[in-house]
Amino acid sequence: MPNQAPFEISDQKVFPGTRAQIDLPISILPDHTPVGLSLEVIHGKREGPTMFVSAAVHGDELIGVEIVRRLLRAPQLKSLRGTLLVIPVVNSFGFLNRSRYLPDRRDLNRCFPGHPSGSLGSRLAHIFLNEVVLRCDFGIDLHSAAIHRTNLPQVRISPS
């Protein structure tokens, strides 16, 4: 059975069986450069759960970015049931500067739940939480060790 309706996000519609790149507006820099959260929405032809996969909440954690890149090329996405929201880089400022942190040295992971009129990190956390996380039935937020660090594999859950 096909999905009954398109998936709507940020005043944009993604129709069943299609995918779209969406930029969620976060803020505007003093030089008028827009700041956004880029994601790809894959809306399956058939009904199913909505899930997100995100990477680089800490901009220096690169392994998740590659995992997401490979996920977006997976041929199995053509037969997806439900909707997949993929955010390759949540903290683009940290990613571009090879830093764990935002430009103001805040850890984005400590900015949640955020606020629509707060700091850059607070706005980003607010948009990510409200436009992505809370709209999903499931989510995977990928983390890895940064350079000169070691992490052991782990899975954390929030039972609901």
XYZ file of C-alpha atoms in Angstrom:
160
model
C 0.000 0.000 0.000
C 1.513 3.368 -0.941
C 2.011 6.147 1.582
C -1.107 8.264 1.886
C 0.668 11.606 1.783
C 3.970 13.254 0.983
C 6.429 13.771 3.827
C 6.447 17.468 4.743
C 9.405 19.247 6.292
C 10.341 22.936 6.283
C 7.436 23.810 3.969
C 8.666 21.285 1.408
C 6.994 18.078 0.285
C 8.790 14.846 -0.530
C 6.515 12.518 -2.475
C 6.390 8.733 -2.023
C 9.151 6.955 -3.909
C 11.349 10.070 -4.137
C 14.202 11.694 -2.275
C 15.096 15.331 -1.736
C 17.858 17.407 -0.230
C 16.489 19.882 2.290
C 18.184 22.767 4.106
C 16.570 23.666 7.409
C 17.304 27.340 8.184
C 19.150 27.901 11.474
C 20.436 31.472 11.442
C 22.118 34.172 9.367
C 25.725 35.230 9.952
C 26.640 38.931 10.300
C 27.758 38.951 6.639
C 24.260 37.715 5.640
C 25.423 34.154 4.923
C 22.594 31.740 5.712
C 23.323 28.885 8.113
C 21.327 25.710 7.660
C 21.108 22.063 8.600
C 21.335 19.952 5.451
C 19.569 16.635 5.261
C 18.375 14.154 2.705
C 14.856 12.764 2.948
C 14.156 9.391 1.346
C 10.399 8.786 1.343
C 9.546 5.188 0.490
C 6.664 4.143 -1.727
C 5.154 2.076 1.072
C 4.173 3.007 4.608
C 6.530 2.286 7.456
C 8.384 3.928 10.325
C 10.270 7.196 10.130
C 13.932 7.036 11.131
C 16.914 9.378 11.191
C 20.617 8.676 10.850
C 22.943 11.532 11.785
C 26.690 12.058 12.017
C 29.203 14.687 13.100
C 27.408 16.240 16.055
C 31.061 16.563 17.036
C 32.744 17.956 13.934
C 35.955 15.964 14.366
C 34.207 12.566 14.409
C 34.607 11.582 10.774
C 33.776 7.878 10.631
C 30.027 8.503 10.834
C 30.199 10.917 7.897
C 31.623 8.149 5.705
C 29.040 5.651 6.970
C 26.254 8.086 6.044
C 27.816 8.702 2.619
C 27.773 4.963 1.944
C 24.210 4.646 3.272
C 22.992 7.289 0.823
C 24.387 5.229 -2.076
C 22.863 1.924 -0.913
C 20.695 0.331 -3.633
C 18.332 -1.022 -0.959
C 16.957 2.492 -0.445
C 14.898 2.048 -3.621
C 12.708 -0.477 -1.796
C 12.533 1.470 1.477
C 9.349 1.234 3.530
C 8.691 4.393 5.492
C 10.876 7.474 5.585
C 14.575 7.956 6.251
C 16.045 11.326 7.254
C 19.814 11.400 6.778
C 21.949 14.177 8.234
C 25.562 13.654 7.097
C 26.999 16.534 9.163
C 25.059 18.084 12.041
C 27.862 20.387 13.235
C 29.091 21.845 9.946
C 31.157 24.542 11.698
C 33.097 21.951 13.684
C 33.415 19.710 10.629
C 34.840 22.480 8.433
C 37.299 23.475 11.176
C 38.201 19.889 12.184
C 36.960 20.669 15.673
C 34.658 18.906 18.098
C 33.102 22.239 19.014
C 31.063 25.087 17.600
C 32.832 28.429 16.926
C 32.034 29.643 20.465
C 33.733 26.486 21.898
C 30.409 24.972 22.948
C 29.823 21.255 22.603
C 26.664 20.882 20.493
C 25.817 17.693 22.373
C 25.378 19.836 25.517
C 23.075 22.411 23.851
C 19.918 20.262 23.772
C 16.970 20.835 23.870
C 17.999 24.215 22.495
C 15.980 27.361 21.927
C 14.772 29.061 18.712
C 16.298 32.417 19.695
C 19.368 31.234 21.622
C 23.010 30.922 20.633
C 23.982 29.291 17.342
C 24.384 25.945 19.121
C 21.062 26.355 20.892
C 19.272 27.152 17.618
C 20.901 24.213 15.847
C 19.979 21.854 18.697
C 16.397 23.177 18.696
C 15.922 22.679 14.936
C 17.578 19.241 14.928
C 15.485 18.062 17.886
C 12.140 19.459 16.723
C 12.349 19.047 12.941
C 14.198 15.716 12.881
C 14.419 13.728 16.128
C 10.886 14.255 17.458
C 9.351 13.400 14.068
C 10.996 9.976 13.998
C 10.094 6.599 15.435
C 13.755 5.556 15.553
C 17.124 7.240 15.309
C 20.802 6.464 15.044
C 23.280 9.198 15.971
C 26.752 8.051 14.903
C 29.794 8.953 17.009
C 33.414 7.880 16.799
C 36.773 8.707 18.269
C 38.453 11.875 17.096
C 42.095 11.947 16.035
C 44.465 10.744 18.791
C 41.554 9.217 20.736
C 40.212 5.702 21.093
C 36.610 4.673 21.707
C 35.231 1.210 22.298
C 32.074 0.228 20.393
C 28.926 0.999 22.354
C 25.191 1.274 21.912
C 23.046 3.574 24.053
C 19.277 3.506 24.069
C 16.468 5.556 25.535
C 13.625 3.162 26.270
C 10.278 4.841 25.790
